Amino acid sequence: MRRVWLGLGVVACIAAWTPRADAIEYFSPPVDLGPGANWTNYIRFADLDGDLDPDVVVPNCGGFFANPSAQPFRIFRNDGGTFVDATLASLGVNPTLAVRVVAIGDIEGDGDLDLFLASADGTLDRLMVNDGSGAFTDQTSLRLPANTASRSAAARFGDVDGDGDLDLLVTQGYATSDIPYARLYDNDGSGVFTLTAGQIPTSGGTDPDDIDFVDIDRDFDLDVLINAHVGPSSLWRNDGSGTFTDVSSQLPAPATNNFHYNPSACDVDGDDDLDIWIDNIGGSFREQLLRNGGTGTFSDVTTMQVSGNPSADDNGVVCIDIDDDGDFDAAIPSLSGNERILINDGAGTFALVSGNGFPSQIDPTLWIDFADVNGDGRLDAVTGQGEGNPEDNRIYLGNGSQPLDGTAPRIIASEAPPPTVEKDSVLPLRFAVSDRVVTDGGPRLFRAYARVTDGSGATEIPARFVGGDLFWVGVEATGAVGSSMTVELCATDRRMNDACGAPLMFDVVMASGTGGGGGAGGGGGSMATTTTTSAGVGGAASSSTGSGGATTTSAASGGNPVDPPVGDSGGCSCRHAGRDANATAAWWLLGLALLARRRR
């Protein structure tokens, strides 16, 4: 597996986008996260200890695709905006593992985040369960069937069968000559997984290195995009039960068959469906932008809608709203040049920010993630380095060039209830939310919830994050028989910006026999899939939820800020719309160019 040089053309491009003195830089010069000299192919912000600030999980795996090797696995605890190595305190050991990717999610619904460590070298995959304080125990043998891995390449938690808990999807075939395929593990609701059979089609390309859950057709189940290092990505449509059909033909062919690592799905043009960015394959080592026609069929609009993006050896795209104007811009981590930002005009047309948007820092970046680490209302970034020098992972703090987060989350779409629901049954509803950054753990919210009104008043019910941009909530039909109930599906970000979708209504009817609408774990497979869309309206903020449904509540009305909850739904710190940007966040204030490349 010989590595080759990209050549002088890339050198010229790097020189061409060197920041000017008047260039926009949304971030301050970076500081090192901690000990480096590793290949950090993947890196994640996640609140592991429930203190409402994002910690950093750092899996490491050396070598190119043909030769994965074990390196230190690390966890860094956020201490007021300063990060300290907490690996030993979190795991009880300082492990050396060949873990290229980690899946993070609340597997048993207790409100904290657990870890799945995907093994790239064919040794045991691991499932680490959080005690709520950020201390983990290895419960692999208790919760997973016997390991059947053939070098796990990527992993993601998501509710693929609509029952409200997080299942686990893992790709195989990393750094092997095997035909890549995936394993799907079904969660029984308590965090115990069973390997399913016969539901996963084979994948295209080689070395599948990333998974994204993407509801491509807005039927409120999780479809799957598998990114292959070489060759076309594959797209699988979910029938709602976790059985998938290969619809890869609905993706246009790559403009070039280059090496790609980290796609991102977000609504770039405001039409409420999810479009897709894929790094490196848009022609001449540029990013490819795929527009969704609304039903999950995509068209390549790169040439028409992306300008100024240079040829570079990149490692992904992340959707962020860096200028707080309500649309998603694109952040690009680069192995061969500076990180950079493409600004969206609101209609899905992108142009390179003058000076890239990042300070000049030529380093071998393999991954990037965003959150507000110090509670100042601005996005910060963490970059994973490797495959060259320097290999020190870095933290970029957002500066005054970024506006403070004053934009509420958006309820993109929601599942419509049936016209009637039986008394005292539980109605499962799913809804899609977007906020300032798209992550593998969903939008970084303070909480998502349902506000339910019946004859006795209003109640707020925490919702669970279930993958992609989707949340799940069970609404009990508590109203009197013959009465109507109203449901608003809502989200609050970490700056207390709050929004709800259009009200949904149903009538309460007498239960037939021993019937009922299904238990709290009931899936949404029988639900109507009519959508309601709304840009969001202000609403109350009184209950809170972790990414798996922690249920701390406090009374408030009229959209006023509330005390912070215990738990976290994935990340950043925010405020309520219309309030002073500095008023609510006081308690949150916490503080070359490598041109050689993986080539087959």
Coordinates of C-alpha atoms in Angstrom, one line a residue:
M1 CA 0.0 0.0 0.0
R2 CA 2.2 2.8 -1.2
R3 CA 1.8 6.4 -0.2
V4 CA 2.2 9.0 -2.9
W5 CA 2.6 12.7 -3.0
L6 CA -0.2 15.0 -4.2
G7 CA 2.4 17.1 -6.0
L8 CA 3.2 20.7 -6.6
G9 CA -0.4 21.5 -7.7
V10 CA -1.5 21.2 -4.0
V11 CA 1.4 23.2 -2.8
A12 CA 0.3 26.0 -5.1
C13 CA -3.2 25.8 -3.8
I14 CA -2.1 26.0 -0.2
A15 CA -0.1 29.1 -1.0
A16 CA -3.2 30.6 -2.7
W17 CA -5.4 30.4 0.4
T18 CA -2.9 31.8 2.9
P19 CA -4.9 34.2 5.2
R20 CA -4.5 37.9 4.5
A21 CA -4.1 40.5 7.2
D22 CA -7.8 41.5 6.8
A23 CA -9.1 37.9 6.6
I24 CA -12.0 36.8 8.7
E25 CA -10.9 34.4 11.5
Y26 CA -13.8 33.1 13.5
F27 CA -11.4 31.3 16.0
S28 CA -8.4 32.3 18.1
P29 CA -5.1 30.6 17.5
P30 CA -5.3 27.0 18.8
V31 CA -3.9 25.5 22.0
D32 CA -2.8 21.9 22.3
L33 CA -5.4 19.6 23.9
G34 CA -2.9 17.2 25.4
P35 CA -0.2 14.6 24.6
G36 CA -0.1 13.8 20.9
A37 CA 2.1 11.6 18.7
N38 CA -0.9 9.5 17.8
W39 CA -3.2 9.2 14.8
T40 CA -6.5 10.6 15.9
N41 CA -8.8 9.6 13.0
Y42 CA -11.9 10.5 15.0
I43 CA -12.6 12.9 17.9
R44 CA -15.8 13.8 19.7
F45 CA -17.1 16.4 22.1
A46 CA -19.5 14.8 24.6
D47 CA -20.6 15.6 28.2
L48 CA -19.6 12.4 29.9
D49 CA -19.9 13.5 33.5
G50 CA -23.2 15.4 33.3
D51 CA -21.9 18.8 34.3
L52 CA -23.2 20.5 31.1
D53 CA -19.9 21.2 29.5
P54 CA -18.4 19.1 26.7
D55 CA -15.5 16.7 27.4
V56 CA -13.4 15.2 24.6
V57 CA -13.2 11.5 23.7
V58 CA -10.0 10.7 21.7
P59 CA -9.8 7.2 20.1
N60 CA -6.4 6.6 18.3
C61 CA -5.3 4.0 15.8
G62 CA -2.0 4.1 14.0
G63 CA -1.1 3.0 10.5
F64 CA -2.7 3.3 7.1
F65 CA -5.6 1.2 6.1
A66 CA -3.4 -1.9 5.6
N67 CA -1.8 -1.8 9.0
P68 CA -3.8 -0.6 12.0
S69 CA -1.9 -0.5 15.3
A70 CA -2.8 0.1 18.9
Q71 CA -2.3 3.6 20.5
P72 CA -3.5 5.2 23.7
F73 CA -7.2 5.8 24.1
R74 CA -7.9 9.1 26.0
I75 CA -10.6 11.0 27.7
F76 CA -10.2 14.7 28.5
R77 CA -12.4 16.3 31.1
N78 CA -13.5 19.9 30.6
D79 CA -12.7 21.9 33.7
G80 CA -14.1 25.4 33.2
G81 CA -12.9 25.5 29.6
T82 CA -9.5 23.9 30.4
F83 CA -9.0 20.2 29.5
V84 CA -7.3 17.7 31.8
D85 CA -6.5 14.1 31.0
A86 CA -9.1 12.0 32.9
T87 CA -8.5 8.7 31.2
L88 CA -7.4 6.8 34.3
A89 CA -10.2 8.3 36.4
S90 CA -12.8 7.5 33.7
L91 CA -11.7 4.0 32.7
G92 CA -9.6 2.8 35.6
V93 CA -6.7 2.2 33.2
N94 CA -4.8 4.0 30.5
P95 CA -5.6 1.6 27.7
T96 CA -3.7 1.1 24.5
L97 CA -6.1 0.0 21.8
A98 CA -6.6 0.1 18.0
V99 CA -9.8 2.0 18.2
R100 CA -10.3 4.2 15.2
V101 CA -13.9 5.3 15.9
V102 CA -16.1 5.4 19.0
A103 CA -19.9 5.4 19.2
I104 CA -21.4 7.5 22.0
G105 CA -25.0 7.3 23.2
D106 CA -27.3 6.5 26.1
I107 CA -27.9 2.8 25.6
E108 CA -30.1 2.1 28.7
G109 CA -32.1 5.4 29.0
D110 CA -30.6 6.5 32.3
G111 CA -29.6 10.0 31.0
D112 CA -25.8 9.5 30.7
L113 CA -23.6 8.7 27.7
D114 CA -22.1 5.3 27.1
L115 CA -19.2 4.3 24.8
F116 CA -18.8 1.6 22.1
L117 CA -15.1 1.2 21.1
A118 CA -14.8 -0.3 17.6
S119 CA -11.7 -2.4 17.2
A120 CA -9.9 -1.8 14.0
D121 CA -7.4 -4.7 14.4
G122 CA -9.8 -7.6 14.8
T123 CA -9.6 -7.8 18.6
L124 CA -12.6 -7.4 20.9
D125 CA -15.0 -4.6 20.4
R126 CA -15.8 -3.0 23.8
L127 CA -19.0 -1.6 25.4
M128 CA -18.3 0.8 28.3
V129 CA -21.2 1.8 30.5
N130 CA -21.3 5.1 32.3
D131 CA -22.2 5.3 36.0
G132 CA -23.5 8.9 35.5
S133 CA -20.3 10.6 36.8
G134 CA -18.2 9.8 33.8
A135 CA -16.7 6.6 35.3
F136 CA -17.0 3.6 32.9
T137 CA -17.1 -0.1 33.4
D138 CA -16.5 -2.7 30.7
Q139 CA -19.8 -4.6 30.3
T140 CA -19.1 -6.1 26.9
S141 CA -19.7 -9.7 28.0
L142 CA -23.0 -8.7 29.7
R143 CA -24.5 -6.6 26.9
L144 CA -23.1 -7.8 23.6
P145 CA -23.1 -11.2 22.0
A146 CA -19.8 -13.0 21.4
N147 CA -17.5 -10.8 19.3
T148 CA -17.8 -11.5 15.6
A149 CA -15.8 -8.6 14.4
S150 CA -13.7 -8.7 11.2
R151 CA -12.0 -5.4 12.0
S152 CA -14.7 -2.8 12.9
A153 CA -14.4 0.3 10.8
A154 CA -17.1 2.6 12.0
A155 CA -19.9 2.5 14.5
R156 CA -23.0 4.6 15.4
F157 CA -25.9 4.3 17.9
G158 CA -29.4 5.0 16.5
D159 CA -33.0 3.8 16.8
V160 CA -33.4 1.9 13.5
D161 CA -36.6 0.1 14.5
G162 CA -38.6 2.9 16.0
D163 CA -39.0 1.6 19.5
G164 CA -37.3 4.6 21.2
D165 CA -34.0 3.0 22.2
L166 CA -30.6 3.1 20.6
D167 CA -29.5 0.2 18.5
L168 CA -26.0 -0.2 17.2
L169 CA -24.7 -0.4 13.7
V170 CA -21.1 -1.4 13.0
T171 CA -19.3 -1.7 9.7
Q172 CA -16.7 -4.4 9.1
G173 CA -13.9 -5.0 6.5
Y174 CA -11.5 -2.3 7.7
A175 CA -8.0 -2.9 6.4
T176 CA -8.9 -6.3 5.0
S177 CA -9.6 -7.8 1.6
D178 CA -13.1 -8.9 2.8
I179 CA -16.2 -7.6 1.1
P180 CA -17.3 -4.9 3.6
Y181 CA -20.6 -5.4 5.3
A182 CA -22.2 -4.3 8.5
R183 CA -23.6 -5.8 11.7
L184 CA -26.8 -4.5 13.3
Y185 CA -27.4 -5.1 17.0
D186 CA -30.9 -4.6 18.4
N187 CA -31.3 -3.0 21.8
D188 CA -33.9 -4.6 24.1
G189 CA -34.4 -1.2 25.8
S190 CA -32.2 -2.0 28.8
G191 CA -28.9 -1.7 26.9
V192 CA -28.6 -5.4 26.1
F193 CA -27.9 -6.1 22.4
T194 CA -28.8 -9.0 20.1
L195 CA -27.2 -9.5 16.7
T196 CA -29.8 -9.3 14.0
A197 CA -29.7 -11.4 10.8
G198 CA -30.6 -10.9 7.2
Q199 CA -31.4 -7.2 7.4
I200 CA -28.2 -5.6 6.1
P201 CA -27.2 -5.5 2.4
T202 CA -23.6 -5.6 1.3
S203 CA -21.8 -2.3 1.0
G204 CA -20.0 -0.8 -2.0
G205 CA -16.5 0.5 -2.0
T206 CA -13.6 -0.6 0.3
D207 CA -12.7 0.2 3.8
P208 CA -15.9 1.7 5.1
D209 CA -14.7 4.4 7.5
D210 CA -17.8 6.3 8.6
I211 CA -21.5 5.8 9.2
D212 CA -24.2 8.5 9.1
F213 CA -27.8 8.1 10.0
V214 CA -29.8 10.3 7.6
D215 CA -33.6 10.4 7.3
I216 CA -33.3 10.9 3.5
D217 CA -37.1 10.7 2.8
R218 CA -38.6 12.3 6.0
D219 CA -40.5 9.2 7.0
F220 CA -39.0 9.5 10.5
D221 CA -36.9 6.4 10.4
L222 CA -33.1 6.3 10.1
D223 CA -31.7 5.5 6.7
V224 CA -28.0 4.8 6.5
L225 CA -25.1 6.4 4.5
I226 CA -21.9 4.2 4.6
N227 CA -18.9 6.1 3.5
A228 CA -16.1 4.0 1.8
H229 CA -12.5 5.2 1.8
V230 CA -12.2 4.2 -1.8
G231 CA -15.1 3.9 -4.3
P232 CA -18.7 5.0 -4.1
S233 CA -20.5 5.4 -0.8
S234 CA -23.6 3.3 -0.2
L235 CA -27.1 4.4 0.8
W236 CA -29.6 2.1 2.5
R237 CA -33.3 2.9 2.9
N238 CA -35.0 1.8 6.2
D239 CA -38.5 0.3 6.0
G240 CA -39.1 1.5 9.6
S241 CA -38.4 -1.9 11.2
G242 CA -34.6 -1.8 10.8
T243 CA -34.7 -3.8 7.5
F244 CA -32.7 -2.0 4.8
T245 CA -32.8 -1.9 1.0
D246 CA -29.8 -0.7 -1.0
V247 CA -30.7 2.5 -2.8
S248 CA -27.1 3.6 -3.6
S249 CA -28.2 4.3 -7.2
Q250 CA -30.0 7.4 -5.8
L251 CA -26.5 8.9 -5.1
P252 CA -24.8 10.5 -8.2
A253 CA -21.4 9.0 -9.0
P254 CA -18.4 10.7 -7.5
A255 CA -16.8 13.2 -9.9
T256 CA -13.5 11.6 -8.9
N257 CA -12.8 8.3 -7.1
N258 CA -10.7 9.9 -4.4
F259 CA -10.3 9.1 -0.8
H260 CA -13.1 10.3 1.5
Y261 CA -13.7 10.0 5.2
N262 CA -16.5 12.1 6.9
P263 CA -19.7 13.1 5.0
S264 CA -22.2 15.4 6.6
A265 CA -26.0 15.7 6.2
C266 CA -27.9 18.9 6.7
D267 CA -30.5 21.1 5.0
V268 CA -28.3 23.6 3.1
D269 CA -31.1 25.2 1.1
G270 CA -34.0 25.6 3.6
D271 CA -36.4 23.1 2.0
D272 CA -36.5 20.9 5.1
D273 CA -34.8 17.8 3.6
L274 CA -31.3 16.7 4.2
D275 CA -28.6 17.3 1.7
I276 CA -25.2 15.7 1.8
W277 CA -21.6 16.9 1.7
I278 CA -18.8 14.4 0.9
D279 CA -15.1 15.3 1.1
N280 CA -12.6 15.1 -1.7
I281 CA -14.8 13.5 -4.5
G282 CA -16.2 16.6 -6.1
G283 CA -13.4 16.8 -8.7
S284 CA -9.8 17.7 -8.2
F285 CA -9.9 16.9 -4.5
R286 CA -12.8 19.3 -3.8
E287 CA -15.9 18.5 -1.8
Q288 CA -19.0 17.2 -3.4
L289 CA -22.4 18.8 -2.6
L290 CA -25.4 16.6 -3.2
R291 CA -28.9 18.2 -3.1
N292 CA -31.8 16.1 -2.0
G293 CA -34.9 16.2 -4.2
G294 CA -37.1 15.6 -1.2
T295 CA -37.5 11.8 -1.5
G296 CA -34.0 10.7 -1.0
T297 CA -32.8 11.0 -4.6
F298 CA -29.7 13.3 -4.9
S299 CA -28.2 15.4 -7.6
D300 CA -24.6 16.8 -7.8
V301 CA -24.8 20.6 -7.6
T302 CA -21.1 21.2 -6.7
T303 CA -20.1 23.1 -9.9
M304 CA -23.2 25.3 -9.8
Q305 CA -23.3 26.1 -6.0
V306 CA -19.7 25.9 -4.6
S307 CA -17.0 28.5 -5.5
G308 CA -13.5 29.2 -4.2
N309 CA -13.1 25.8 -2.6
P310 CA -9.5 24.9 -3.4
S311 CA -8.0 21.5 -4.3
A312 CA -6.7 20.0 -1.1
D313 CA -6.4 16.6 0.7
D314 CA -9.3 17.0 3.1
N315 CA -10.8 14.7 5.7
G316 CA -14.5 15.7 6.0
V317 CA -17.1 18.3 6.1
V318 CA -19.1 19.5 9.1
C319 CA -22.3 21.6 8.9
I320 CA -22.2 24.6 11.2
D321 CA -23.9 28.0 11.3
I322 CA -20.8 30.1 12.0
D323 CA -22.5 33.5 11.4
D324 CA -25.8 32.7 13.2
D325 CA -27.9 33.6 10.2
G326 CA -30.0 30.4 10.4
D327 CA -28.4 28.4 7.5
F328 CA -25.7 25.9 7.5
D329 CA -22.2 26.8 6.4
A330 CA -19.5 24.1 5.9
A331 CA -16.3 23.6 7.9
I332 CA -13.6 21.5 6.2
P333 CA -10.7 19.8 8.1
S334 CA -7.7 19.4 5.9
L335 CA -4.8 17.1 6.0
S336 CA -2.7 19.1 3.5
G337 CA -3.7 22.7 4.3
N338 CA -5.5 25.1 6.6
E339 CA -8.9 24.3 8.0
R340 CA -11.5 26.5 6.2
I341 CA -15.1 27.5 6.1
L342 CA -17.5 27.9 3.1
I343 CA -20.3 30.4 3.8
N344 CA -23.8 29.7 2.7
D345 CA -25.9 32.5 1.2
G346 CA -29.1 30.8 2.6
A347 CA -30.1 29.2 -0.7
G348 CA -27.4 26.6 -0.7
T349 CA -24.7 28.5 -2.6
F350 CA -21.3 28.4 -0.9
A351 CA -18.2 30.6 -1.2
L352 CA -14.8 30.3 0.6
V353 CA -14.4 32.7 3.5
S354 CA -11.6 35.2 3.0
G355 CA -8.6 33.7 4.8
N356 CA -10.4 30.4 5.4
G357 CA -12.1 31.4 8.6
F358 CA -9.5 29.7 10.7
P359 CA -6.1 31.0 11.9
S360 CA -3.2 30.0 9.7
Q361 CA -2.3 26.5 11.0
I362 CA -1.0 24.0 8.6
D363 CA -1.2 20.6 10.3
P364 CA -2.4 17.1 9.4
T365 CA -6.0 17.3 10.5
L366 CA -8.0 14.0 10.4
W367 CA -11.2 15.0 12.1
I368 CA -13.0 18.0 13.6
D369 CA -15.9 18.6 16.0
F370 CA -17.6 21.7 17.3
A371 CA -19.3 22.7 20.6
D372 CA -19.2 25.7 23.0
V373 CA -16.6 24.6 25.6
N374 CA -16.6 27.7 27.8
G375 CA -20.2 28.9 27.7
D376 CA -19.6 32.1 25.9
G377 CA -22.2 31.5 23.2
R378 CA -19.7 30.8 20.4
L379 CA -18.7 27.7 18.7
D380 CA -15.3 26.2 19.5
A381 CA -13.5 23.4 17.7
V382 CA -11.4 20.4 18.5
T383 CA -9.2 18.9 15.8
G384 CA -7.7 15.4 15.6
Q385 CA -4.2 15.2 14.1
G386 CA -2.2 12.3 12.6
E387 CA -0.3 10.9 9.6
G388 CA 2.4 13.6 10.0
N389 CA 3.7 16.2 12.3
P390 CA 2.7 17.9 14.4
E391 CA 0.3 15.3 15.9
D392 CA -0.9 17.3 18.9
N393 CA -4.7 17.6 18.9
R394 CA -5.9 21.2 19.2
I395 CA -8.6 23.3 20.7
Y396 CA -9.7 26.4 18.8
L397 CA -11.8 28.9 20.9
G398 CA -14.4 31.0 19.0
N399 CA -13.7 34.7 19.1
G400 CA -15.5 38.0 18.6
S401 CA -15.8 37.5 14.9
Q402 CA -18.6 35.0 15.6
P403 CA -21.9 36.5 16.6
L404 CA -23.4 35.1 19.9
D405 CA -25.9 32.3 19.4
G406 CA -29.3 34.1 19.3
T407 CA -31.1 31.7 16.9
A408 CA -33.5 29.2 18.2
P409 CA -33.4 25.5 17.2
R410 CA -35.7 24.7 14.3
I411 CA -38.3 22.0 14.4
I412 CA -37.9 20.8 10.8
A413 CA -40.6 18.2 10.7
S414 CA -42.7 16.0 13.0
E415 CA -44.8 12.9 12.8
A416 CA -48.5 13.6 12.8
P417 CA -50.7 11.7 15.3
P418 CA -53.7 9.8 14.2
P419 CA -57.1 11.6 14.6
T420 CA -58.0 9.4 17.6
V421 CA -55.9 7.8 20.4
E422 CA -57.2 5.4 23.1
K423 CA -57.5 6.7 26.6
D424 CA -54.3 6.1 28.8
S425 CA -52.3 4.7 25.9
V426 CA -49.0 6.1 24.9
L427 CA -48.6 7.7 21.6
P428 CA -45.0 7.6 20.2
L429 CA -44.0 10.6 18.1
R430 CA -40.8 11.4 16.3
F431 CA -39.6 14.8 15.2
A432 CA -36.5 16.4 13.5
V433 CA -34.5 19.2 15.0
S434 CA -31.7 21.3 13.7
D435 CA -29.5 23.8 15.6
R436 CA -26.2 25.5 15.1
V437 CA -24.0 22.5 14.5
V438 CA -24.5 19.0 13.1
T439 CA -22.7 16.2 15.0
D440 CA -22.7 12.4 15.2
G441 CA -24.6 12.9 18.5
G442 CA -27.3 15.1 17.0
P443 CA -27.9 18.8 17.5
R444 CA -26.3 20.1 20.7
L445 CA -29.4 20.9 22.7
F446 CA -30.2 21.8 26.3
R447 CA -33.3 19.6 25.9
A448 CA -35.9 18.4 23.5
Y449 CA -39.5 17.9 24.7
A450 CA -43.2 17.7 24.1
R451 CA -45.6 20.2 25.6
V452 CA -48.9 18.4 26.0
T453 CA -52.2 20.2 26.8
D454 CA -55.4 18.5 27.9
G455 CA -58.4 19.7 29.9
S456 CA -56.3 19.9 33.1
G457 CA -53.5 22.0 31.8
A458 CA -50.1 21.7 30.2
T459 CA -47.4 19.1 30.9
E460 CA -43.9 18.9 29.4
I461 CA -42.4 15.5 28.6
P462 CA -38.7 15.0 27.9
A463 CA -37.8 13.5 24.4
R464 CA -34.9 11.2 23.6
F465 CA -32.3 11.6 20.9
V466 CA -32.5 8.6 18.6
G467 CA -30.0 9.3 15.9
G468 CA -29.5 11.6 12.9
D469 CA -31.5 14.7 13.6
L470 CA -34.5 12.7 15.2
F471 CA -36.0 12.7 18.6
W472 CA -38.6 10.3 20.1
V473 CA -41.2 11.1 22.8
G474 CA -44.1 9.0 24.2
V475 CA -47.2 11.1 24.9
E476 CA -49.9 9.6 27.2
A477 CA -53.5 10.2 26.3
T478 CA -54.5 11.5 29.7
G479 CA -57.5 13.6 28.6
A480 CA -61.1 12.7 29.3
V481 CA -62.8 10.4 26.7
G482 CA -64.2 12.7 24.1
S483 CA -61.8 15.5 24.7
S484 CA -59.1 16.8 22.4
M485 CA -55.4 17.0 23.3
T486 CA -52.7 19.3 21.8
V487 CA -49.0 18.4 21.4
E488 CA -46.2 20.9 20.6
L489 CA -42.8 19.3 19.9
C490 CA -40.1 21.7 21.0
A491 CA -36.3 22.1 21.5
T492 CA -34.2 24.5 23.7
D493 CA -30.6 25.1 23.0
R494 CA -27.9 25.7 25.6
R495 CA -28.3 29.5 25.4
M496 CA -32.0 29.0 26.2
N497 CA -33.2 29.8 22.7
D498 CA -36.5 27.9 22.5
A499 CA -38.8 26.9 19.7
C500 CA -41.8 24.7 19.1
G501 CA -43.4 23.3 16.0
A502 CA -47.0 23.8 14.9
P503 CA -49.5 22.3 17.4
L504 CA -50.7 18.8 16.7
M505 CA -54.1 17.6 17.8
F506 CA -55.9 14.3 18.5
D507 CA -59.1 13.2 20.2
V508 CA -59.2 10.8 23.1
V509 CA -61.4 7.8 22.7
M510 CA -62.5 4.8 24.9
A511 CA -60.0 1.9 24.9
S512 CA -61.3 -1.1 23.1
G513 CA -61.1 -4.3 25.1
T514 CA -57.7 -4.5 26.7
G515 CA -56.3 -2.4 23.9
G516 CA -54.2 0.7 24.1
G517 CA -51.9 2.5 21.8
G518 CA -48.7 0.7 22.9
G519 CA -46.3 1.0 25.8
A520 CA -43.8 3.7 26.4
G521 CA -41.3 1.7 24.4
G522 CA -43.7 1.2 21.5
G523 CA -42.4 2.1 18.1
G524 CA -43.7 4.6 15.6
G525 CA -44.0 2.1 12.8
S526 CA -47.8 2.3 12.7
M527 CA -47.9 6.1 13.0
A528 CA -49.0 8.3 10.2
T529 CA -46.0 10.0 8.5
T530 CA -47.6 13.3 7.6
T531 CA -45.2 16.0 8.5
T532 CA -45.7 19.4 10.0
T533 CA -43.0 22.0 9.5
S534 CA -42.3 25.2 11.4
A535 CA -39.5 27.7 11.8
G536 CA -40.4 27.7 15.5
V537 CA -42.1 29.9 17.9
G538 CA -41.1 30.9 21.4
G539 CA -42.2 28.6 24.2
A540 CA -41.9 27.6 27.8
A541 CA -38.7 26.0 29.1
S542 CA -39.4 23.8 32.1
S543 CA -38.3 20.2 31.6
S544 CA -34.9 18.9 30.6
T545 CA -33.6 15.7 29.1
G546 CA -30.3 14.0 28.4
S547 CA -29.6 12.3 25.1
G548 CA -31.4 9.2 26.4
G549 CA -34.2 10.9 28.3
A550 CA -33.1 12.0 31.7
T551 CA -36.1 13.7 33.3
T552 CA -35.2 16.6 35.5
T553 CA -37.9 19.2 35.4
S554 CA -38.4 22.7 36.7
A555 CA -41.4 25.0 36.4
A556 CA -41.2 28.0 34.1
S557 CA -43.4 29.7 31.5
G558 CA -43.3 32.2 28.7
G559 CA -39.9 31.0 27.5
N560 CA -37.9 32.2 30.5
P561 CA -34.5 30.6 31.2
V562 CA -34.5 27.8 33.8
D563 CA -31.9 26.2 36.1
P564 CA -29.6 23.9 34.2
P565 CA -30.6 20.2 34.2
V566 CA -28.7 17.2 35.2
G567 CA -27.6 15.4 32.1
D568 CA -26.8 16.5 28.6
S569 CA -28.1 16.0 25.1
G570 CA -24.8 16.3 23.5
G571 CA -22.9 19.5 23.9
C572 CA -22.9 23.2 23.7
S573 CA -24.0 26.1 25.9
C574 CA -26.7 28.5 24.8
R575 CA -29.4 31.1 25.8
H576 CA -33.0 32.1 25.4
A577 CA -33.9 34.3 22.4
G578 CA -34.3 37.9 23.1
R579 CA -32.3 38.0 26.3
D580 CA -28.9 39.7 27.0
A581 CA -26.2 37.5 25.5
N582 CA -24.2 37.6 28.7
A583 CA -27.0 37.3 31.2
T584 CA -27.7 33.6 31.2
A585 CA -24.3 32.0 30.7
A586 CA -22.5 33.1 33.9
W587 CA -22.5 29.7 35.4
W588 CA -21.2 28.2 32.2
L589 CA -18.2 30.4 31.9
L590 CA -15.4 27.8 32.1
G591 CA -12.7 29.2 30.2
L592 CA 3.9 20.9 6.6
A593 CA 2.1 20.6 5.5
L594 CA 1.8 16.9 5.2
L595 CA 1.4 16.0 1.6
A596 CA 1.9 12.3 1.9
R597 CA -1.4 10.4 1.9
R598 CA -3.2 7.1 2.2
R599 CA -3.1 5.8 -1.3
R600 CA -3.8 2.3 -2.6

